[in-house]
């Protein structure tokens, strides 16, 4: 029996994190939520989540800073990160994957697609 | 002295600057022909009369002079003090700056339009981002409701949630379409055109709709010839267009949708050749001015589109109330406009006609890939990039100098296989993805090496030469071997012009081996 994976949701919109957390919990994941950059980095170090869903625009260190900080440390550099952002720019996906994110999902997300993506990084059951 | 005076008079008479001499009382004593033109008058009306405009010495003023018939000139008037027939007088110089004024005004208008366009783009992308945030929550919440995450729903509730869900999806589509359109219109869209295989592109796109067609009991047929020539296009964008049109066709069709494609040749280009890579400076131009296209037709047997709505269809925010198949469906009203923009960006054309099946027939013309145009385009893009990065680019040419001699002695199959060997030996020695190879004429093989200086180019040259030599060794006695001439040019050292670069290497290869 596999232990349940923990997904950290980092987005400054608390309503969104709640909706997302409901979806993920219903699908068998444990969830954690953070609402700003620095707290996100702290939470990752403390809780060691299995995957992070990260917004780019957040107070106290946006997603880009979080990404950089997590990728530069040995103990966090391999945690899969999916960027979930409303920034629609033709280069954004290349930019965030070059910075170390595993994937990019444009808001609004489609539940089914998002779950599928999460599953590719957290296989088993 | 007399001759000098005549010359001087001649110059004044021929000058385009208007010259008027007036005395201190303001009476005109002389005016040259340019002055008449500028003032919209003639000698009789001016000389001996009072000058109609206020004059102050050593000052420059701007005048607007109205002519008969509503025309006007903008004139810069400069006044200097002179002596005329031994008396103090004023020389009035009149410069017609109407055209300059117009150019300035146009410039200002263009700048203003650019500023407005930029504001519009910023506005659309900001609004789109701001809308996405609340939309994400609404969509997420509805998804959760629908999936029963917050408890099971009754059938009636499912229906309501489905309606909400469909309309959220539609809203998302509208936002995405608006952004697409704004990007296409402001030329910010990334259009990645390359040679793409036409037949599989269409067949695969149609294939993706077979399931939908079956579920609607519509027969989706296709008549796509094998091996259609390549088109020069961005595959993602063309698939987007085909998908949009097919989606519409299936929505409005009764029983049948037919997709067909064929080659089409037109005597004229649909658009000017600006930007297509053809300029007068290019060393070789095709003699025939036939423009080759692929025509794709998507026809349905639906109710069709009223003839007077053909144009509206591709205009902003026009949705037709098409009777059949569209029940309950609401589009974004932007799909076809985006299609038109995309096709226009490809120097193509899209239009609608009645279809032989009885409904609407959408036609798309896309230019076939022309290797020469493609080469010039790639070369230009490469040089622009190199200039920005301050890198060197090396152009090499391998020319079969005894081409004629060989052709006389060998069969055309032998010739072609020999040239194929040379072509493949060259390509084998080109490793980097950014390198470009191009067979400019049957006997000229061009290689473009970005970020390469003369020394590095020498190494590549040597490698290719050796490889080609080995391929034709040993040979039975009596056969003649291809004699390869080599040309090298470095951008920007030798020249910055792509055409000149090519001329250098072709001439060099034709004449003597260069010292590398």
Coordinates of C-alpha atoms in Angstrom, one line a residue:
Chain A
X1 CA 0.0 0.0 0.0
X2 CA 1.4 3.3 -1.1
X3 CA 1.2 6.2 1.2
X4 CA -0.8 9.2 -0.1
X5 CA 1.2 11.7 -2.0
X6 CA 1.3 15.3 -0.7
X7 CA 0.8 18.2 -3.1
X8 CA 1.6 21.7 -2.1
X9 CA -0.6 24.4 -3.7
X10 CA 1.0 27.8 -3.8
X11 CA -1.3 30.6 -4.9
X12 CA -2.2 33.9 -3.3
X13 CA -5.9 33.3 -4.1
X14 CA -7.2 31.4 -1.1
X15 CA -10.5 30.6 -2.9
X16 CA -8.6 29.0 -5.7
X17 CA -6.3 27.0 -3.3
X18 CA -9.5 25.7 -1.5
X19 CA -11.2 24.6 -4.8
X20 CA -8.0 22.9 -5.9
X21 CA -7.4 21.3 -2.6
X22 CA -10.9 19.9 -2.7
X23 CA -10.3 18.4 -6.1
X24 CA -6.9 16.9 -5.1
X25 CA -8.1 15.5 -1.8
X26 CA -11.1 13.9 -3.5
X27 CA -8.6 12.2 -5.8
X28 CA -6.6 10.8 -2.9
X29 CA -3.8 13.3 -2.4
X30 CA -2.9 15.1 0.8
X31 CA -2.7 18.8 0.3
X32 CA -1.0 21.8 1.8
X33 CA -1.5 25.4 0.8
X34 CA 0.7 28.5 0.9
X35 CA -0.2 32.0 -0.2
X36 CA 3.1 33.8 -0.7
X37 CA 6.7 33.1 -1.9
X38 CA 8.8 32.9 1.2
X39 CA 6.2 30.8 3.1
X40 CA 6.2 28.5 0.1
X41 CA 9.9 27.9 0.3
X42 CA 9.8 27.4 4.0
X43 CA 6.9 24.9 3.7
X44 CA 8.7 22.9 1.0
X45 CA 11.8 22.6 3.2
X46 CA 9.7 21.6 6.2
X47 CA 7.1 19.4 4.7
X48 CA 8.9 17.9 1.7
X49 CA 5.8 17.7 -0.6
X50 CA 5.9 15.2 -3.5
X51 CA 4.7 17.8 -6.0
X52 CA 4.2 21.6 -6.1
X53 CA 1.5 23.5 -8.0
X54 CA 3.0 27.0 -8.2
X55 CA 1.5 30.3 -9.2
X56 CA 3.8 32.9 -10.7
X57 CA 2.3 36.1 -9.3
X58 CA 2.5 36.0 -5.5
X59 CA 3.4 38.5 -2.9
X60 CA 6.7 38.1 -0.9
X61 CA 8.7 36.4 -3.7
X62 CA 6.8 35.4 -6.8
X63 CA 6.8 32.0 -8.4
X64 CA 9.9 32.6 -10.4
X65 CA 11.9 33.3 -7.2
X66 CA 10.4 30.3 -5.5
X67 CA 11.3 28.2 -8.5
X68 CA 14.9 29.4 -8.5
X69 CA 15.3 29.0 -4.7
X70 CA 13.9 25.4 -4.8
X71 CA 16.0 24.4 -7.8
X72 CA 19.2 25.7 -6.3
X73 CA 19.0 23.5 -3.2
X74 CA 20.0 19.9 -3.2
X75 CA 17.1 18.7 -1.0
X76 CA 14.4 20.4 -3.1
X77 CA 15.8 20.4 -6.6
X78 CA 14.1 17.2 -7.7
X79 CA 10.5 17.9 -6.5
X80 CA 8.2 18.2 -9.6
X81 CA 6.8 21.6 -10.0
X82 CA 3.8 22.4 -12.2
X83 CA 3.3 26.1 -12.9
X84 CA -0.3 27.2 -12.8
X85 CA -0.6 30.7 -14.1
X86 CA -2.9 33.1 -15.9
X87 CA 0.0 34.6 -17.7
X88 CA -0.5 33.9 -21.4
X89 CA 2.7 34.6 -23.2
X90 CA 4.0 32.5 -26.1
X91 CA 7.3 32.1 -24.4
X92 CA 6.2 31.4 -20.9
X93 CA 6.2 27.7 -21.0
X94 CA 9.8 27.6 -22.4
X95 CA 10.8 30.2 -19.8
X96 CA 9.5 28.3 -16.8
X97 CA 10.7 24.9 -18.0
X98 CA 14.1 26.4 -18.6
X99 CA 14.0 27.6 -15.0
X100 CA 13.4 24.1 -13.8
X101 CA 9.6 23.6 -13.8
X102 CA 8.3 20.3 -15.1
X103 CA 5.2 21.7 -16.8
X104 CA 3.0 24.7 -17.3
X105 CA -0.8 24.9 -17.1
X106 CA -2.7 28.0 -18.2
X107 CA -5.5 29.2 -16.0
X108 CA -8.3 28.3 -16.0
X109 CA -7.2 24.7 -15.6
X110 CA -9.3 21.7 -16.8
X111 CA -9.6 19.3 -13.8
X112 CA -9.2 16.2 -15.8
X113 CA -6.1 17.4 -17.6
X114 CA -4.5 18.7 -14.5
X115 CA -5.1 15.4 -12.6
X116 CA -3.5 13.6 -15.6
X117 CA -0.5 15.8 -15.5
X118 CA -0.1 15.3 -11.7
X119 CA -0.3 11.6 -12.2
X120 CA 2.6 11.5 -14.7
X121 CA 4.8 12.8 -11.9
X122 CA 3.3 10.8 -9.1
X123 CA 2.7 7.3 -10.5
X124 CA 1.6 4.2 -8.7
X125 CA -1.6 3.7 -6.6
Chain B
X1 CA 29.4 90.4 -67.3
X2 CA 26.3 90.2 -69.5
X3 CA 26.7 86.5 -69.7
X4 CA 27.0 86.2 -66.0
X5 CA 23.8 88.2 -65.6
X6 CA 22.0 85.9 -68.0
X7 CA 23.2 82.8 -66.1
X8 CA 22.1 84.3 -62.9
X9 CA 18.7 85.2 -64.2
X10 CA 18.3 81.7 -65.6
X11 CA 19.1 80.1 -62.2
X12 CA 16.5 82.3 -60.5
X13 CA 13.9 81.6 -63.1
X14 CA 14.4 77.9 -62.9
X15 CA 14.7 77.7 -59.1
X16 CA 12.0 75.8 -57.2
X17 CA 12.2 78.3 -54.4
X18 CA 9.8 81.2 -54.9
X19 CA 11.6 84.6 -54.9
X20 CA 9.7 87.9 -54.6
X21 CA 11.3 91.3 -54.4
X22 CA 9.2 94.0 -52.7
X23 CA 10.0 97.5 -51.8
X24 CA 9.8 99.0 -48.3
X25 CA 6.2 100.0 -49.0
X26 CA 5.3 96.4 -49.8
X27 CA 5.0 96.8 -53.6
X28 CA 6.1 93.8 -55.6
X29 CA 8.8 94.5 -58.2
X30 CA 9.7 91.0 -59.3
X31 CA 8.6 87.4 -58.8
X32 CA 10.0 84.3 -60.3
X33 CA 7.8 81.4 -61.8
X34 CA 8.2 79.3 -58.7
X35 CA 6.6 82.2 -56.7
X36 CA 3.6 82.3 -59.0
X37 CA 3.1 78.6 -58.6
X38 CA 3.4 78.7 -54.8
X39 CA 1.1 81.7 -54.5
X40 CA -1.3 80.2 -57.0
X41 CA -1.2 83.3 -59.1
X42 CA 0.5 84.9 -62.2
X43 CA 2.6 87.9 -63.1
X44 CA -0.3 90.2 -63.8
X45 CA -1.9 89.7 -60.4
X46 CA 1.4 90.1 -58.4
X47 CA 3.9 92.4 -60.0
X48 CA 3.1 96.1 -59.4
X49 CA 0.6 95.2 -56.7
X50 CA 0.9 95.1 -53.0
X51 CA 2.2 91.9 -51.5
X52 CA -0.7 90.1 -49.7
X53 CA 1.3 88.7 -46.8
X54 CA 2.8 90.6 -43.8
X55 CA 6.6 90.8 -44.2
X56 CA 9.1 91.4 -41.4
X57 CA 12.8 91.4 -42.2
X58 CA 15.1 88.6 -41.1
X59 CA 12.3 86.4 -39.9
X60 CA 11.0 83.0 -40.9
X61 CA 7.3 82.5 -40.8
X62 CA 5.0 79.7 -41.9
X63 CA 2.1 80.6 -44.2
X64 CA -0.9 78.7 -45.4
X65 CA -1.7 79.9 -48.9
X66 CA -5.1 79.0 -50.2
X67 CA -5.4 78.5 -54.0
X68 CA -8.5 78.7 -56.1
X69 CA -10.4 75.5 -56.1
X70 CA -9.8 74.7 -52.5
X71 CA -6.2 73.5 -52.7
X72 CA -3.6 75.1 -50.5
X73 CA 0.2 75.2 -49.9
X74 CA 2.1 75.3 -46.7
X75 CA 4.9 77.7 -47.2
X76 CA 7.9 78.7 -45.2
X77 CA 8.6 82.4 -45.8
X78 CA 12.0 83.9 -45.2
X79 CA 12.7 87.6 -45.6
X80 CA 16.1 89.3 -46.1
X81 CA 17.0 92.9 -46.7
X82 CA 18.6 93.6 -50.1
X83 CA 19.2 96.4 -52.5
X84 CA 17.0 96.4 -55.6
X85 CA 17.8 99.0 -58.3
X86 CA 19.9 101.0 -55.9
X87 CA 17.1 101.2 -53.3
X88 CA 16.6 99.2 -50.1
X89 CA 14.1 96.3 -50.6
X90 CA 13.1 92.9 -49.3
X91 CA 13.8 89.6 -50.9
X92 CA 11.1 87.1 -49.9
X93 CA 12.0 83.5 -50.3
X94 CA 9.1 81.0 -50.4
X95 CA 9.8 77.4 -49.7
X96 CA 6.9 75.0 -50.5
X97 CA 6.9 72.6 -47.5
X98 CA 3.4 71.2 -48.1
X99 CA 4.7 67.7 -48.9
X100 CA 7.1 67.8 -45.9
X101 CA 4.2 68.8 -43.8
X102 CA 2.1 66.0 -45.1
X103 CA 4.9 63.5 -44.4
X104 CA 5.3 64.8 -40.9
X105 CA 1.6 64.6 -40.3
X106 CA 1.5 61.0 -41.7
X107 CA 4.4 60.1 -39.4
X108 CA 2.6 61.5 -36.4
X109 CA -0.5 59.6 -37.4
X110 CA 1.4 56.3 -37.8
X111 CA 3.1 56.8 -34.4
X112 CA -0.3 57.6 -32.8
X113 CA -1.8 54.5 -34.4
X114 CA 1.1 52.4 -33.2
X115 CA 0.7 53.8 -29.7
X116 CA -3.1 53.0 -29.8
X117 CA -2.3 49.5 -31.1
X118 CA 0.1 49.0 -28.2
X119 CA -2.4 50.3 -25.7
X120 CA -5.0 48.0 -27.2
X121 CA -2.7 45.0 -26.9
X122 CA -1.8 45.8 -23.4
X123 CA -5.4 46.3 -22.5
X124 CA -6.5 43.0 -24.0
X125 CA -3.7 41.0 -22.3
X126 CA -4.3 42.7 -19.0
X127 CA -8.0 42.2 -19.2
X128 CA -7.5 38.6 -20.2
X129 CA -5.2 38.0 -17.3
X130 CA -7.5 39.7 -14.8
X131 CA -10.5 37.7 -16.2
X132 CA -8.6 34.4 -15.9
X133 CA -8.3 34.6 -12.1
X134 CA -12.0 34.7 -11.2
X135 CA -12.8 32.4 -14.1
X136 CA -10.4 29.8 -12.8
X137 CA -12.2 29.7 -9.5
X138 CA -15.7 29.6 -11.1
X139 CA -14.6 26.9 -13.4
X140 CA -12.8 24.9 -10.7
X141 CA -15.9 25.2 -8.4
X142 CA -18.2 24.0 -11.2
X143 CA -15.9 21.2 -12.1
X144 CA -15.8 20.1 -8.4
X145 CA -19.6 20.3 -8.2
X146 CA -20.0 18.3 -11.5
X147 CA -17.6 15.6 -10.3
X148 CA -19.5 15.2 -7.1
X149 CA -16.6 16.2 -5.0
X150 CA -18.8 18.2 -2.6
X151 CA -21.6 15.6 -2.6
X152 CA -23.7 13.8 -5.2
X153 CA -26.0 15.9 -7.4
X154 CA -29.5 15.1 -8.6
X155 CA -30.2 14.8 -12.3
X156 CA -31.8 18.3 -12.4
X157 CA -28.8 19.8 -10.7
X158 CA -26.4 18.1 -13.1
X159 CA -28.2 19.7 -16.0
X160 CA -27.8 23.2 -14.5
X161 CA -24.2 22.7 -13.6
X162 CA -23.6 21.4 -17.2
X163 CA -25.1 24.6 -18.6
X164 CA -22.9 26.7 -16.3
X165 CA -19.9 24.6 -17.3
X166 CA -20.5 24.9 -21.0
X167 CA -20.8 28.7 -20.8
X168 CA -17.6 29.0 -18.7
X169 CA -15.8 27.0 -21.4
X170 CA -17.3 29.4 -24.0
X171 CA -16.1 32.4 -22.0
X172 CA -12.6 30.9 -21.8
X173 CA -12.7 30.3 -25.6
X174 CA -13.7 33.9 -26.2
X175 CA -10.8 35.2 -24.1
X176 CA -8.4 32.9 -25.9
X177 CA -9.7 34.0 -29.3
X178 CA -9.5 37.6 -28.4
X179 CA -5.9 37.2 -27.4
X180 CA -5.1 35.2 -30.5
X181 CA -6.7 37.8 -32.7
X182 CA -5.0 40.7 -31.0
X183 CA -1.6 39.0 -31.4
X184 CA -2.2 38.1 -35.0
X185 CA -3.3 41.7 -35.8
X186 CA -0.4 43.3 -34.0
X187 CA 2.0 40.9 -35.6
X188 CA 3.1 39.6 -32.2
X189 CA 1.9 36.1 -32.9
X190 CA 4.8 33.6 -33.3
X191 CA 4.4 32.3 -36.8
X192 CA 6.8 29.5 -37.4
X193 CA 6.6 28.8 -41.1
X194 CA 8.4 25.9 -42.7
X195 CA 7.9 23.3 -45.4
X196 CA 5.3 20.9 -44.3
X197 CA 3.8 17.8 -45.9
X198 CA 0.3 18.8 -47.0
X199 CA -1.3 15.4 -47.5
X200 CA -0.7 13.9 -44.0
X201 CA -1.5 17.3 -42.3
X202 CA -5.0 17.3 -43.8
X203 CA -5.6 13.6 -43.5
X204 CA -4.7 13.6 -39.8
X205 CA -6.8 16.7 -39.0
X206 CA -9.8 15.1 -40.8
X207 CA -9.2 11.8 -39.0
X208 CA -9.4 13.6 -35.6
X209 CA -13.0 14.5 -36.5
X210 CA -14.2 11.0 -37.5
X211 CA -15.4 10.2 -34.0
X212 CA -17.4 13.4 -33.8
X213 CA -18.8 12.8 -37.2
X214 CA -19.9 9.3 -36.4
X215 CA -21.6 10.3 -33.2
X216 CA -23.6 12.8 -35.2
X217 CA -24.4 10.4 -38.0
X218 CA -22.5 12.5 -40.5
X219 CA -20.5 11.0 -43.3
X220 CA -17.1 12.7 -43.3
X221 CA -15.4 12.0 -46.6
X222 CA -12.1 13.1 -48.0
X223 CA -10.5 13.3 -51.4
X224 CA -6.9 14.2 -50.7
X225 CA -4.4 13.3 -53.4
X226 CA -1.3 11.4 -52.2
X227 CA 1.9 13.5 -52.2
X228 CA 0.6 16.9 -52.6
X229 CA 3.4 19.4 -52.8
X230 CA 4.6 20.8 -49.5
X231 CA 3.1 24.1 -48.2
X232 CA 5.1 26.8 -46.5
X233 CA 3.2 27.2 -43.3
X234 CA 3.0 27.0 -39.6
X235 CA 1.5 23.6 -39.0
X236 CA -0.1 24.4 -35.7
X237 CA -1.9 27.4 -37.1
X238 CA -3.1 25.6 -40.3
X239 CA -4.4 22.8 -38.1
X240 CA -6.2 25.5 -36.0
X241 CA -7.9 26.8 -39.2
X242 CA -8.9 23.4 -40.5
X243 CA -10.2 22.4 -37.1
X244 CA -12.3 25.5 -36.9
X245 CA -13.8 25.1 -40.3
X246 CA -14.4 21.4 -39.9
X247 CA -16.0 21.9 -36.5
X248 CA -18.4 24.4 -38.1
X249 CA -19.1 22.1 -41.1
X250 CA -20.0 19.2 -38.8
X251 CA -22.2 21.5 -36.7
X252 CA -24.2 22.6 -39.7
X253 CA -24.1 19.6 -42.0
X254 CA -27.2 17.4 -42.4
X255 CA -25.6 14.1 -43.6
X256 CA -22.3 14.8 -45.3
X257 CA -19.1 16.7 -45.1
X258 CA -16.5 16.5 -47.8
X259 CA -12.9 17.6 -47.5
X260 CA -10.9 17.9 -50.7
X261 CA -7.5 19.3 -51.8
X262 CA -5.8 20.0 -55.1
X263 CA -3.0 21.9 -56.7
X264 CA -3.8 25.3 -58.0
X265 CA -1.8 27.7 -60.2
X266 CA -2.5 31.4 -60.5
X267 CA -1.0 34.0 -62.7
X268 CA -0.6 36.5 -60.0
X269 CA 0.4 36.5 -56.4
X270 CA -2.5 37.1 -54.0
X271 CA -0.5 39.7 -52.2
X272 CA 2.6 41.8 -53.1
X273 CA 5.8 39.9 -52.9
X274 CA 7.0 42.1 -50.1
X275 CA 8.6 40.0 -47.4
X276 CA 8.3 36.8 -49.3
X277 CA 12.0 36.8 -49.9
X278 CA 12.0 37.8 -53.6
X279 CA 13.7 41.0 -54.4
X280 CA 15.2 42.3 -57.6
X281 CA 18.7 41.9 -56.3
X282 CA 18.6 38.2 -56.2
X283 CA 21.0 36.6 -58.6
X284 CA 18.5 34.1 -60.1
X285 CA 14.9 34.7 -60.6
X286 CA 12.4 32.3 -61.9
X287 CA 11.3 33.2 -65.4
X288 CA 7.7 32.2 -65.0
X289 CA 5.5 34.2 -62.7
X290 CA 3.1 31.4 -61.9
X291 CA 2.2 31.2 -58.2
X292 CA 1.5 27.8 -57.0
X293 CA -1.0 27.0 -54.3
X294 CA -2.8 24.2 -52.6
X295 CA -6.5 24.6 -52.5
X296 CA -8.4 22.9 -49.6
X297 CA -12.1 22.8 -49.7
X298 CA -14.5 21.8 -46.9
X299 CA -18.0 21.5 -48.0
X300 CA -21.2 20.5 -46.1
X301 CA -24.8 19.8 -47.1
X302 CA -26.3 22.1 -44.5
X303 CA -28.6 25.0 -45.1
X304 CA -25.7 27.1 -46.5
X305 CA -25.0 30.7 -46.0
X306 CA -27.0 33.5 -47.6
X307 CA -24.9 35.1 -50.4
X308 CA -25.1 38.6 -48.9
X309 CA -23.5 37.3 -45.7
X310 CA -20.4 36.0 -47.4
X311 CA -18.3 39.0 -46.5
X312 CA -19.8 39.5 -43.0
X313 CA -18.8 36.0 -42.1
X314 CA -15.1 37.0 -41.8
X315 CA -15.8 40.2 -40.0
X316 CA -15.6 40.9 -36.3
X317 CA -18.4 39.8 -34.0
X318 CA -20.8 38.7 -36.7
X319 CA -22.7 35.5 -36.0
X320 CA -25.2 34.3 -38.4
X321 CA -28.3 32.6 -37.3
X322 CA -27.7 29.4 -39.2
X323 CA -30.8 27.3 -38.7
X324 CA -29.7 23.6 -38.6
X325 CA -27.3 21.9 -36.3
X326 CA -26.5 24.9 -34.4
X327 CA -29.2 24.4 -31.8
X328 CA -27.9 25.4 -28.4
X329 CA -24.5 26.1 -29.7
X330 CA -23.1 29.6 -29.4
X331 CA -19.7 30.3 -31.0
X332 CA -17.4 33.1 -30.0
X333 CA -18.0 35.0 -33.3
X334 CA -14.3 35.2 -33.7
X335 CA -13.3 31.8 -35.1
X336 CA -13.5 32.7 -38.8
X337 CA -11.8 36.1 -38.3
X338 CA -8.9 34.3 -36.7
X339 CA -8.9 31.9 -39.6
X340 CA -8.8 34.8 -42.1
X341 CA -6.0 36.5 -40.2
X342 CA -4.0 33.3 -40.1
X343 CA -4.4 32.5 -43.7
X344 CA -3.6 36.1 -44.6
X345 CA -0.4 35.9 -42.6
X346 CA 0.5 32.9 -44.9
X347 CA -0.1 35.0 -48.1
X348 CA -3.2 32.8 -48.7
X349 CA -6.9 33.3 -49.1
X350 CA -10.0 32.0 -47.5
X351 CA -13.5 32.4 -48.8
X352 CA -16.9 30.8 -48.9
X353 CA -19.0 29.6 -51.9
X354 CA -22.1 27.5 -52.2
X355 CA -21.0 23.9 -52.0
X356 CA -21.9 21.2 -54.5
X357 CA -23.4 19.3 -51.6
X358 CA -25.9 22.1 -51.2
X359 CA -24.6 23.8 -48.1
X360 CA -21.6 26.0 -47.5
X361 CA -18.2 25.4 -49.1
X362 CA -15.1 26.9 -47.5
X363 CA -12.1 27.3 -49.7
X364 CA -8.5 27.9 -48.5
X365 CA -5.6 28.7 -50.7
X366 CA -2.1 28.3 -49.3
X367 CA 1.1 28.9 -51.1
X368 CA 3.2 25.9 -52.0
X369 CA 6.6 25.7 -50.5
X370 CA 9.2 27.2 -52.9
X371 CA 12.7 26.0 -51.9
X372 CA 14.3 29.1 -53.3
X373 CA 12.1 31.4 -51.4
X374 CA 12.5 29.3 -48.3
X375 CA 16.2 29.4 -48.6
X376 CA 16.3 33.2 -48.9
X377 CA 14.0 33.6 -46.0
X378 CA 16.0 31.3 -43.8
X379 CA 19.3 33.0 -44.8
X380 CA 17.9 36.4 -44.1
X381 CA 16.5 35.4 -40.7
X382 CA 19.9 33.8 -39.9
X383 CA 21.8 37.0 -40.8
X384 CA 19.5 39.2 -38.8
X385 CA 20.1 36.9 -35.8
X386 CA 23.9 36.9 -36.4
X387 CA 24.0 40.7 -36.6
X388 CA 22.2 40.9 -33.3
X389 CA 24.5 38.4 -31.6
X390 CA 27.5 39.9 -33.4
X391 CA 28.4 36.5 -34.8
X392 CA 30.0 35.6 -38.1
X393 CA 28.2 33.5 -40.6
X394 CA 30.0 31.5 -43.3
X395 CA 28.6 30.7 -46.7
X396 CA 30.2 27.9 -48.7
X397 CA 29.5 26.9 -52.3
X398 CA 30.4 23.6 -53.9
X399 CA 30.0 23.9 -57.7
X400 CA 30.5 21.2 -60.2
X401 CA 32.6 23.1 -62.6
X402 CA 32.7 20.6 -65.4
X403 CA 29.0 20.1 -65.2
X404 CA 28.5 20.5 -69.0
X405 CA 31.2 18.1 -69.9
X406 CA 29.9 15.5 -67.5
X407 CA 26.3 15.9 -68.8
X408 CA 27.5 15.3 -72.3
X409 CA 29.2 12.1 -71.4
X410 CA 26.8 10.6 -68.8
X411 CA 23.2 9.6 -68.9
X412 CA 20.8 11.7 -66.9
X413 CA 20.4 8.9 -64.4
X414 CA 24.2 8.7 -63.9
X415 CA 24.4 12.4 -63.6
X416 CA 21.6 12.6 -61.0
X417 CA 23.1 9.8 -58.9
X418 CA 26.5 11.4 -59.0
X419 CA 25.1 14.7 -57.9
X420 CA 23.1 12.9 -55.2
X421 CA 26.3 11.5 -53.9
X422 CA 27.9 14.9 -53.7
X423 CA 24.7 16.3 -52.0
X424 CA 24.6 13.5 -49.4
X425 CA 28.4 13.8 -48.7
X426 CA 28.0 17.5 -48.0
X427 CA 25.0 16.9 -45.8
X428 CA 26.8 14.2 -43.9
X429 CA 29.5 16.6 -42.9
X430 CA 27.0 19.2 -41.6
X431 CA 26.3 18.4 -38.1
X432 CA 24.6 21.3 -36.4
X433 CA 20.8 21.8 -36.5
X434 CA 21.3 25.5 -37.3
X435 CA 23.3 24.8 -40.4
X436 CA 21.6 25.3 -43.7
X437 CA 22.1 23.3 -46.9
X438 CA 20.5 24.2 -50.2
X439 CA 20.9 23.0 -53.8
X440 CA 20.8 26.4 -55.5
X441 CA 21.0 25.0 -59.0
X442 CA 21.6 21.4 -60.1
X443 CA 25.3 22.1 -60.0
X444 CA 25.6 24.5 -57.1
X445 CA 25.4 23.2 -53.5
X446 CA 25.3 25.9 -50.8
X447 CA 26.1 25.5 -47.2
X448 CA 25.4 28.1 -44.6
X449 CA 27.3 27.8 -41.2
X450 CA 26.1 30.2 -38.5
X451 CA 28.6 31.3 -35.9
X452 CA 31.6 30.2 -38.0
X453 CA 34.7 32.1 -38.9
X454 CA 37.0 31.6 -41.8
X455 CA 39.3 29.2 -39.9
X456 CA 36.5 26.9 -38.8
X457 CA 35.0 27.1 -42.3
X458 CA 38.3 25.9 -43.7
X459 CA 38.1 22.7 -41.6
X460 CA 34.5 21.9 -42.7
X461 CA 35.6 22.6 -46.3
X462 CA 38.5 20.2 -46.0
X463 CA 36.3 17.5 -44.5
X464 CA 33.7 17.8 -47.3
X465 CA 36.4 17.8 -50.0
X466 CA 38.0 14.7 -48.7
X467 CA 34.7 12.9 -48.4
X468 CA 33.6 13.7 -51.9
X469 CA 37.0 12.6 -53.3
X470 CA 36.8 9.3 -51.5
X471 CA 33.3 8.7 -52.9
X472 CA 34.6 8.8 -56.5
X473 CA 37.7 6.8 -55.9
X474 CA 38.7 4.4 -57.5
X475 CA 37.1 4.9 -60.9
X476 CA 37.5 3.1 -64.1
X477 CA 40.0 4.9 -66.4
X478 CA 38.5 7.0 -69.1
X479 CA 35.6 8.3 -67.0
X480 CA 35.7 12.0 -66.0
X481 CA 35.2 12.9 -62.5
X482 CA 33.2 15.9 -61.1
X483 CA 35.5 18.8 -60.5
X484 CA 34.4 20.7 -57.5
X485 CA 35.0 24.4 -57.3
X486 CA 34.7 26.0 -53.9
X487 CA 33.6 29.4 -52.7
X488 CA 33.8 30.9 -49.3
X489 CA 32.3 34.2 -47.9
X490 CA 32.1 35.4 -44.4
X491 CA 29.4 37.6 -43.0
X492 CA 29.8 40.4 -42.1
X493 CA 33.5 40.6 -43.1
X494 CA 33.1 40.2 -46.9
X495 CA 29.6 41.7 -47.2
X496 CA 26.5 42.1 -45.2
X497 CA 24.1 41.5 -48.1
X498 CA 22.7 38.0 -48.5
X499 CA 22.6 38.3 -52.3
X500 CA 26.1 39.6 -52.5
X501 CA 27.3 36.8 -50.2
X502 CA 25.8 34.3 -52.6
X503 CA 27.3 36.0 -55.6
X504 CA 30.7 36.0 -54.0
X505 CA 30.7 32.2 -53.3
X506 CA 29.2 31.3 -56.7
X507 CA 31.7 33.4 -58.6
X508 CA 34.6 32.1 -56.5
X509 CA 33.5 28.5 -57.0
X510 CA 33.1 29.0 -60.7
X511 CA 36.6 30.4 -61.2
X512 CA 39.4 29.3 -58.9
X513 CA 39.8 27.5 -55.7
X514 CA 40.0 30.1 -52.9
X515 CA 42.8 30.3 -50.4
X516 CA 41.2 29.5 -47.1

